[in-house]
PDB file of C-alpha atoms in Angstrom:
ATOM      1  CA  GLN Q   3      -0.004   0.000  -0.001  1.00 91.00           C
ATOM      2  CA  VAL Q   4       1.560   3.276  -1.132  1.00 96.00           C
ATOM      3  CA  GLN Q   5       1.854   5.902   1.571  1.00 96.00           C
ATOM      4  CA  LEU Q   6       2.431   9.636   1.213  1.00 97.00           C
ATOM      5  CA  GLN Q   7       3.506  11.954   4.000  1.00 97.00           C
ATOM      6  CA  GLU Q   8       3.762  15.730   3.873  1.00 98.00           C
ATOM      7  CA  SER Q   9       6.354  17.624   5.891  1.00 98.00           C
ATOM      8  CA  GLY Q  10       7.325  21.244   6.300  1.00 97.00           C
ATOM      9  CA  PRO Q  11       6.690  24.365   8.379  1.00 97.00           C
ATOM     10  CA  GLY Q  12       3.179  24.969   9.623  1.00 96.00           C
ATOM     11  CA  LEU Q  13       3.652  28.705   9.770  1.00 98.00           C
ATOM     12  CA  VAL Q  14       5.002  30.961   7.044  1.00 98.00           C
ATOM     13  CA  LYS Q  15       5.297  34.748   7.053  1.00 98.00           C
ATOM     14  CA  PRO Q  16       3.607  36.831   4.351  1.00 97.00           C
ATOM     15  CA  SER Q  17       5.740  37.463   1.256  1.00 97.00           C
ATOM     16  CA  GLN Q  18       7.966  34.467   2.055  1.00 98.00           C
ATOM     17  CA  THR Q  19       8.134  31.066   0.354  1.00 98.00           C
ATOM     18  CA  LEU Q  20       6.081  28.083   1.490  1.00 98.00           C
ATOM     19  CA  SER Q  21       8.077  24.844   1.153  1.00 98.00           C
ATOM     20  CA  LEU Q  22       6.630  21.367   1.573  1.00 98.00           C
ATOM     21  CA  THR Q  23       7.991  17.914   0.867  1.00 98.00           C
ATOM     22  CA  CYS Q  24       6.073  14.716   0.247  1.00 98.00           C
ATOM     23  CA  THR Q  25       7.800  11.427   1.005  1.00 98.00           C
ATOM     24  CA  VAL Q  26       6.503   8.383  -0.821  1.00 97.00           C
ATOM     25  CA  SER Q  27       6.863   4.957   0.765  1.00 96.00           C
ATOM     26  CA  SER Q  28       5.963   1.412  -0.263  1.00 95.00           C
ATOM     27  CA  GLY Q  29       6.130   2.422  -3.904  1.00 93.00           C
ATOM     28  CA  SER Q  30       8.547   4.010  -6.331  1.00 94.00           C
ATOM     29  CA  ILE Q  31       8.089   7.588  -7.438  1.00 96.00           C
ATOM     30  CA  SER Q  32       9.767   6.535 -10.697  1.00 94.00           C
ATOM     31  CA  SER Q  33       6.989   4.152 -11.688  1.00 92.00           C
ATOM     32  CA  GLY Q  34       5.452   5.115 -14.997  1.00 92.00           C
ATOM     33  CA  GLY Q  35       1.857   6.302 -15.227  1.00 94.00           C
ATOM     34  CA  TYR Q  36       1.763   8.176 -11.926  1.00 96.00           C
ATOM     35  CA  TYR Q  37       1.693  11.921 -11.609  1.00 97.00           C
ATOM     36  CA  TRP Q  38       2.724  13.316  -8.251  1.00 98.00           C
ATOM     37  CA  SER Q  39       0.447  16.152  -7.304  1.00 98.00           C
ATOM     38  CA  TRP Q  40      -0.268  18.879  -4.793  1.00 98.00           C
ATOM     39  CA  ILE Q  41      -3.815  19.841  -3.882  1.00 98.00           C
ATOM     40  CA  ARG Q  42      -4.926  22.338  -1.261  1.00 97.00           C
ATOM     41  CA  GLN Q  43      -8.062  23.029   0.713  1.00 95.00           C
ATOM     42  CA  HIS Q  44      -8.735  26.401   2.246  1.00 93.00           C
ATOM     43  CA  PRO Q  45     -10.299  26.188   5.719  1.00 90.00           C
ATOM     44  CA  GLY Q  46     -13.883  25.048   5.403  1.00 87.00           C
ATOM     45  CA  LYS Q  47     -13.709  25.281   1.603  1.00 90.00           C
ATOM     46  CA  GLY Q  48     -13.341  23.115  -1.458  1.00 91.00           C
ATOM     47  CA  LEU Q  49     -10.354  21.516  -3.153  1.00 95.00           C
ATOM     48  CA  GLU Q  50      -7.917  23.253  -5.487  1.00 97.00           C
ATOM     49  CA  TRP Q  51      -5.427  21.401  -7.694  1.00 97.00           C
ATOM     50  CA  ILE Q  52      -2.020  23.096  -7.576  1.00 98.00           C
ATOM     51  CA  GLY Q  53       0.017  21.042 -10.008  1.00 97.00           C
ATOM     52  CA  TYR Q  54       1.897  17.839 -10.698  1.00 97.00           C
ATOM     53  CA  ILE Q  55       5.302  16.523 -11.517  1.00 97.00           C
ATOM     54  CA  TYR Q  56       6.226  13.344 -13.368  1.00 97.00           C
ATOM     55  CA  TYR Q  57       9.312  11.367 -12.390  1.00 95.00           C
ATOM     56  CA  SER Q  58      10.999  12.544 -15.582  1.00 94.00           C
ATOM     57  CA  GLY Q  59      10.660  16.139 -14.385  1.00 94.00           C
ATOM     58  CA  SER Q  60       7.815  17.289 -16.602  1.00 96.00           C
ATOM     59  CA  SER Q  61       5.257  19.355 -14.712  1.00 96.00           C
ATOM     60  CA  ASP Q  62       2.101  21.417 -15.026  1.00 96.00           C
ATOM     61  CA  TYR Q  63       0.517  24.018 -12.788  1.00 97.00           C
ATOM     62  CA  ASN Q  64      -2.775  25.720 -12.097  1.00 96.00           C
ATOM     63  CA  PRO Q  65      -2.714  29.101 -13.873  1.00 95.00           C
ATOM     64  CA  SER Q  66      -4.618  30.560 -10.905  1.00 93.00           C
ATOM     65  CA  LEU Q  67      -1.377  30.527  -8.927  1.00 92.00           C
ATOM     66  CA  LYS Q  68       0.136  33.010 -11.386  1.00 79.00           C
ATOM     67  CA  SER Q  69       3.451  31.175 -11.720  1.00 90.00           C
ATOM     68  CA  ARG Q  70       4.205  31.285  -7.987  1.00 96.00           C
ATOM     69  CA  ALA Q  71       4.371  27.512  -7.663  1.00 97.00           C
ATOM     70  CA  THR Q  72       7.233  25.184  -8.476  1.00 97.00           C
ATOM     71  CA  ILE Q  73       7.134  21.412  -7.981  1.00 97.00           C
ATOM     72  CA  SER Q  74      10.327  19.360  -8.089  1.00 97.00           C
ATOM     73  CA  VAL Q  75      11.172  15.689  -7.715  1.00 97.00           C
ATOM     74  CA  ASP Q  76      14.065  13.827  -6.097  1.00 96.00           C
ATOM     75  CA  THR Q  77      13.883  10.242  -7.285  1.00 95.00           C
ATOM     76  CA  SER Q  78      16.865   9.190  -5.154  1.00 95.00           C
ATOM     77  CA  LYS Q  79      14.931  10.106  -2.006  1.00 96.00           C
ATOM     78  CA  ASN Q  80      11.504   9.112  -3.368  1.00 97.00           C
ATOM     79  CA  GLN Q  81      10.241  12.603  -2.620  1.00 97.00           C
ATOM     80  CA  PHE Q  82       8.659  15.505  -4.397  1.00 98.00           C
ATOM     81  CA  SER Q  83       8.361  19.065  -3.202  1.00 98.00           C
ATOM     82  CA  LEU Q  84       6.286  22.214  -3.543  1.00 98.00           C
ATOM     83  CA  LYS Q  85       7.524  25.762  -3.327  1.00 98.00           C
ATOM     84  CA  LEU Q  86       4.991  28.589  -3.363  1.00 98.00           C
ATOM     85  CA  ARG Q  87       6.475  32.062  -3.479  1.00 97.00           C
ATOM     86  CA  SER Q  88       5.207  35.406  -2.224  1.00 97.00           C
ATOM     87  CA  VAL Q  89       2.530  33.899  -0.007  1.00 97.00           C
ATOM     88  CA  THR Q  90      -0.341  35.848   1.509  1.00 97.00           C
ATOM     89  CA  ALA Q  91      -3.057  34.972   4.003  1.00 96.00           C
ATOM     90  CA  ALA Q  92      -5.061  33.637   1.059  1.00 96.00           C
ATOM     91  CA  ASP Q  93      -2.567  30.775   0.817  1.00 97.00           C
ATOM     92  CA  THR Q  94      -3.516  29.501   4.290  1.00 97.00           C
ATOM     93  CA  ALA Q  95      -4.816  25.995   3.651  1.00 97.00           C
ATOM     94  CA  VAL Q  96      -4.414  22.305   4.256  1.00 96.00           C
ATOM     95  CA  TYR Q  97      -1.952  21.072   1.663  1.00 98.00           C
ATOM     96  CA  TYR Q  98      -2.249  17.500   0.426  1.00 97.00           C
ATOM     97  CA  CYS Q  99       0.190  15.571  -1.690  1.00 98.00           C
ATOM     98  CA  ALA Q 100      -1.488  12.941  -3.838  1.00 97.00           C
ATOM     99  CA  ARG Q 101      -0.754  10.439  -6.560  1.00 97.00           C
ATOM    100  CA  GLU Q 102      -2.714  10.811  -9.767  1.00 96.00           C
ATOM    101  CA  ASN Q 103      -3.052   7.393 -11.328  1.00 94.00           C
ATOM    102  CA  ARG Q 104      -2.983   7.590 -15.129  1.00 94.00           C
ATOM    103  CA  VAL Q 105      -1.991   3.987 -15.777  1.00 93.00           C
ATOM    104  CA  ARG Q 106      -5.223   3.098 -17.554  1.00 90.00           C
ATOM    105  CA  PHE Q 107      -5.964   5.333 -20.533  1.00 89.00           C
ATOM    106  CA  GLY Q 108      -8.843   7.688 -19.818  1.00 84.00           C
ATOM    107  CA  ASP Q 109      -9.345   6.562 -16.220  1.00 87.00           C
ATOM    108  CA  TYR Q 110      -7.392   9.090 -14.222  1.00 92.00           C
ATOM    109  CA  TYR Q 111      -7.862   9.657 -10.535  1.00 92.00           C
ATOM    110  CA  PHE Q 112      -6.175  10.504  -7.271  1.00 94.00           C
ATOM    111  CA  ASP Q 113      -5.767   7.124  -5.628  1.00 93.00           C
ATOM    112  CA  TYR Q 114      -3.416   7.845  -2.732  1.00 95.00           C
ATOM    113  CA  TRP Q 115      -3.247  10.961  -0.600  1.00 96.00           C
ATOM    114  CA  GLY Q 116      -1.182  12.200   2.287  1.00 96.00           C
ATOM    115  CA  GLN Q 117      -2.950  13.070   5.497  1.00 95.00           C
ATOM    116  CA  GLY Q 118      -2.673  16.776   4.745  1.00 96.00           C
ATOM    117  CA  THR Q 119      -0.744  19.497   6.532  1.00 97.00           C
ATOM    118  CA  LEU Q 120      -2.117  22.861   7.607  1.00 97.00           C
ATOM    119  CA  VAL Q 121       0.019  25.797   6.559  1.00 98.00           C
ATOM    120  CA  THR Q 122      -0.877  29.135   8.049  1.00 98.00           C
ATOM    121  CA  VAL Q 123       0.418  32.389   6.545  1.00 98.00           C
ATOM    122  CA  SER Q 124       0.723  34.978   9.262  1.00 97.00           C
ATOM    123  CA  SER Q 125       3.226  37.402  10.671  1.00 95.00           C
TER     124      SER Q 125
ATOM    125  CA  ASP E  22     -10.163  26.142 -17.429  1.00 95.00           C
ATOM    126  CA  ILE E  23     -13.146  23.821 -17.133  1.00 97.00           C
ATOM    127  CA  GLN E  24     -15.496  25.107 -14.422  1.00 97.00           C
ATOM    128  CA  MET E  25     -17.433  22.547 -12.380  1.00 97.00           C
ATOM    129  CA  THR E  26     -20.607  23.868 -10.805  1.00 97.00           C
ATOM    130  CA  GLN E  27     -21.949  21.593  -8.078  1.00 97.00           C
ATOM    131  CA  SER E  28     -25.288  21.828  -6.313  1.00 97.00           C
ATOM    132  CA  PRO E  29     -26.613  21.959  -3.729  1.00 97.00           C
ATOM    133  CA  SER E  30     -23.831  23.204  -1.464  1.00 97.00           C
ATOM    134  CA  SER E  31     -25.434  21.398   1.447  1.00 96.00           C
ATOM    135  CA  LEU E  32     -28.436  19.250   2.226  1.00 96.00           C
ATOM    136  CA  SER E  33     -30.056  17.679   5.242  1.00 96.00           C
ATOM    137  CA  ALA E  34     -31.451  14.184   5.055  1.00 95.00           C
ATOM    138  CA  SER E  35     -32.425  11.282   7.269  1.00 95.00           C
ATOM    139  CA  VAL E  36     -31.050   7.776   7.402  1.00 95.00           C
ATOM    140  CA  GLY E  37     -32.800   5.807   4.704  1.00 95.00           C
ATOM    141  CA  ASP E  38     -33.462   8.794   2.437  1.00 96.00           C
ATOM    142  CA  SER E  39     -32.301   9.008  -1.160  1.00 97.00           C
ATOM    143  CA  VAL E  40     -30.312  12.114  -2.181  1.00 97.00           C
ATOM    144  CA  THR E  41     -29.057  13.445  -5.499  1.00 98.00           C
ATOM    145  CA  ILE E  42     -26.124  15.795  -6.114  1.00 98.00           C
ATOM    146  CA  THR E  43     -25.532  17.484  -9.462  1.00 98.00           C
ATOM    147  CA  CYS E  44     -22.383  18.710 -11.207  1.00 98.00           C
ATOM    148  CA  ARG E  45     -22.379  20.758 -14.367  1.00 98.00           C
ATOM    149  CA  ALA E  46     -19.252  21.248 -16.481  1.00 98.00           C
ATOM    150  CA  SER E  47     -18.624  24.436 -18.410  1.00 98.00           C
ATOM    151  CA  GLN E  48     -17.807  22.395 -21.540  1.00 98.00           C
ATOM    152  CA  ASP E  49     -18.177  18.848 -22.807  1.00 98.00           C
ATOM    153  CA  ILE E  50     -15.986  16.526 -20.707  1.00 97.00           C
ATOM    154  CA  ARG E  51     -17.407  13.243 -22.131  1.00 96.00           C
ATOM    155  CA  ASN E  52     -17.506  10.960 -19.100  1.00 94.00           C
ATOM    156  CA  ASP E  53     -14.174  12.088 -17.625  1.00 95.00           C
ATOM    157  CA  LEU E  54     -15.625  12.650 -14.172  1.00 96.00           C
ATOM    158  CA  GLY E  55     -15.239  11.109 -10.735  1.00 96.00           C
ATOM    159  CA  TRP E  56     -17.098  11.539  -7.490  1.00 97.00           C
ATOM    160  CA  TYR E  57     -15.189  11.701  -4.211  1.00 97.00           C
ATOM    161  CA  GLN E  58     -16.282  11.474  -0.588  1.00 97.00           C
ATOM    162  CA  GLN E  59     -14.444  13.401   2.106  1.00 95.00           C
ATOM    163  CA  LYS E  60     -14.978  12.931   5.812  1.00 94.00           C
ATOM    164  CA  ALA E  61     -13.885  15.501   8.371  1.00 91.00           C
ATOM    165  CA  GLY E  62     -10.133  15.683   8.728  1.00 89.00           C
ATOM    166  CA  LYS E  63      -9.529  13.028   6.086  1.00 92.00           C
ATOM    167  CA  ALA E  64      -8.397  12.988   2.486  1.00 92.00           C
ATOM    168  CA  PRO E  65     -11.013  12.393  -0.214  1.00 93.00           C
ATOM    169  CA  LYS E  66     -11.786   8.914  -1.480  1.00 94.00           C
ATOM    170  CA  ARG E  67     -13.113   8.113  -4.967  1.00 94.00           C
ATOM    171  CA  LEU E  68     -16.541   6.482  -5.149  1.00 96.00           C
ATOM    172  CA  ILE E  69     -17.431   6.684  -8.848  1.00 95.00           C
ATOM    173  CA  TYR E  70     -15.256   6.746 -11.958  1.00 92.00           C
ATOM    174  CA  ALA E  71     -16.033   7.376 -15.616  1.00 93.00           C
ATOM    175  CA  ALA E  72     -19.166   9.184 -14.405  1.00 95.00           C
ATOM    176  CA  SER E  73     -21.125   6.005 -13.695  1.00 95.00           C
ATOM    177  CA  SER E  74     -18.802   3.147 -12.699  1.00 93.00           C
ATOM    178  CA  LEU E  75     -18.624   2.101  -9.082  1.00 95.00           C
ATOM    179  CA  GLN E  76     -15.173   1.967  -7.501  1.00 92.00           C
ATOM    180  CA  SER E  77     -14.326  -1.477  -6.164  1.00 92.00           C
ATOM    181  CA  GLY E  78     -15.381  -1.835  -2.531  1.00 95.00           C
ATOM    182  CA  VAL E  79     -17.890   1.010  -2.601  1.00 97.00           C
ATOM    183  CA  PRO E  80     -21.454   0.103  -1.582  1.00 97.00           C
ATOM    184  CA  SER E  81     -23.973  -0.253  -4.397  1.00 97.00           C
ATOM    185  CA  ARG E  82     -26.237   2.413  -2.876  1.00 97.00           C
ATOM    186  CA  PHE E  83     -23.889   4.914  -4.564  1.00 98.00           C
ATOM    187  CA  SER E  84     -24.527   5.495  -8.254  1.00 97.00           C
ATOM    188  CA  GLY E  85     -23.510   8.030 -10.872  1.00 97.00           C
ATOM    189  CA  SER E  86     -24.918   9.063 -14.191  1.00 97.00           C
ATOM    190  CA  GLY E  87     -24.459  11.595 -16.946  1.00 97.00           C
ATOM    191  CA  SER E  88     -22.072  12.554 -19.706  1.00 97.00           C
ATOM    192  CA  GLY E  89     -21.066  15.659 -21.567  1.00 97.00           C
ATOM    193  CA  THR E  90     -21.864  18.503 -19.184  1.00 98.00           C
ATOM    194  CA  GLU E  91     -24.447  17.176 -16.704  1.00 98.00           C
ATOM    195  CA  PHE E  92     -23.675  14.610 -14.029  1.00 98.00           C
ATOM    196  CA  THR E  93     -25.400  13.297 -10.939  1.00 98.00           C
ATOM    197  CA  LEU E  94     -24.440  11.287  -7.884  1.00 98.00           C
ATOM    198  CA  THR E  95     -27.254   9.477  -6.133  1.00 98.00           C
ATOM    199  CA  ILE E  96     -27.075   7.878  -2.726  1.00 97.00           C
ATOM    200  CA  SER E  97     -30.044   5.633  -2.153  1.00 93.00           C
ATOM    201  CA  SER E  98     -30.941   4.711   1.393  1.00 92.00           C
ATOM    202  CA  LEU E  99     -28.489   6.956   3.244  1.00 95.00           C
ATOM    203  CA  GLN E 100     -26.495   5.269   5.992  1.00 95.00           C
ATOM    204  CA  PRO E 101     -24.927   6.993   9.034  1.00 93.00           C
ATOM    205  CA  GLU E 102     -21.459   6.589   7.546  1.00 94.00           C
ATOM    206  CA  ASP E 103     -22.509   8.490   4.384  1.00 96.00           C
ATOM    207  CA  PHE E 104     -22.731  11.840   6.133  1.00 92.00           C
ATOM    208  CA  ALA E 105     -19.775  13.627   4.602  1.00 96.00           C
ATOM    209  CA  THR E 106     -18.864  16.116   1.884  1.00 96.00           C
ATOM    210  CA  TYR E 107     -18.980  15.024  -1.748  1.00 98.00           C
ATOM    211  CA  TYR E 108     -16.993  16.482  -4.653  1.00 97.00           C
ATOM    212  CA  CYS E 109     -17.013  15.952  -8.359  1.00 98.00           C
ATOM    213  CA  LEU E 110     -13.675  16.128 -10.190  1.00 97.00           C
ATOM    214  CA  GLN E 111     -13.083  16.402 -13.917  1.00 97.00           C
ATOM    215  CA  HIS E 112     -10.029  14.774 -15.437  1.00 94.00           C
ATOM    216  CA  ASN E 113     -10.730  15.732 -19.039  1.00 95.00           C
ATOM    217  CA  ASP E 114      -8.064  18.411 -19.025  1.00 95.00           C
ATOM    218  CA  TYR E 115      -5.614  20.314 -16.884  1.00 95.00           C
ATOM    219  CA  PRO E 116      -5.956  22.143 -14.609  1.00 96.00           C
ATOM    220  CA  ARG E 117      -7.957  19.495 -12.795  1.00 97.00           C
ATOM    221  CA  THR E 118     -11.011  21.151 -11.276  1.00 97.00           C
ATOM    222  CA  PHE E 119     -13.333  20.111  -8.488  1.00 97.00           C
ATOM    223  CA  GLY E 120     -16.898  21.072  -7.819  1.00 97.00           C
ATOM    224  CA  GLN E 121     -17.445  23.281  -4.791  1.00 96.00           C
ATOM    225  CA  GLY E 122     -18.634  20.357  -2.692  1.00 97.00           C
ATOM    226  CA  THR E 123     -21.920  19.198  -1.164  1.00 97.00           C
ATOM    227  CA  LYS E 124     -22.106  18.645   2.554  1.00 97.00           C
ATOM    228  CA  VAL E 125     -24.613  15.956   3.457  1.00 97.00           C
ATOM    229  CA  GLU E 126     -25.818  16.451   7.014  1.00 95.00           C
ATOM    230  CA  ILE E 127     -28.136  14.534   9.293  1.00 88.00           C
ATOM    231  CA  LYS E 128     -31.625  15.959   9.582  1.00 86.00           C
TER     232      LYS E 128
END
């Protein structure tokens, strides 16, 4: 059973960079067909897809983040990371890492998720 | 971006009731839609894939229908463990977009 675990600071100051890492266990991040994603949920609100990275390094992002997000992968550590620059209070949310399963053509879904980590942006 | 409009935002129902949740896509997404259930403090879990196929292990009281731009999730005979928030998610294109969510509460 694949497991994902987020780690990183729970408090970030406005205008600084939010940095989170997701460690994948019981499965290889280099397996084909899986897209390693970040999703966030503002307090009491819905879900927002942030972006993904593939083990090869290709990535895609939500345009709503206005190019503030960067996702990277470290296959040697079986980890992927999120950096979100110039944060404001509006970036306060629970951040989830998740695996998007695209193994079967046309049937794509988030099959494994981390437990989520609350990041608060405040001075 | 494909916008997913979900309704209602919340509903109250009793154990044994049948409820229906609707998602509308801003453009044709064929059947590239899943329904997810999220319980408080937990990550979402997929219930329905390809708009109408039941995920393995999910009770048959959950069903989905629709294609193109209109989709529904029906829960027949609500059980206590079904009280949660439900989201639709389109995987037709990036960015992936979720509906706003429907919170199903106990009446």
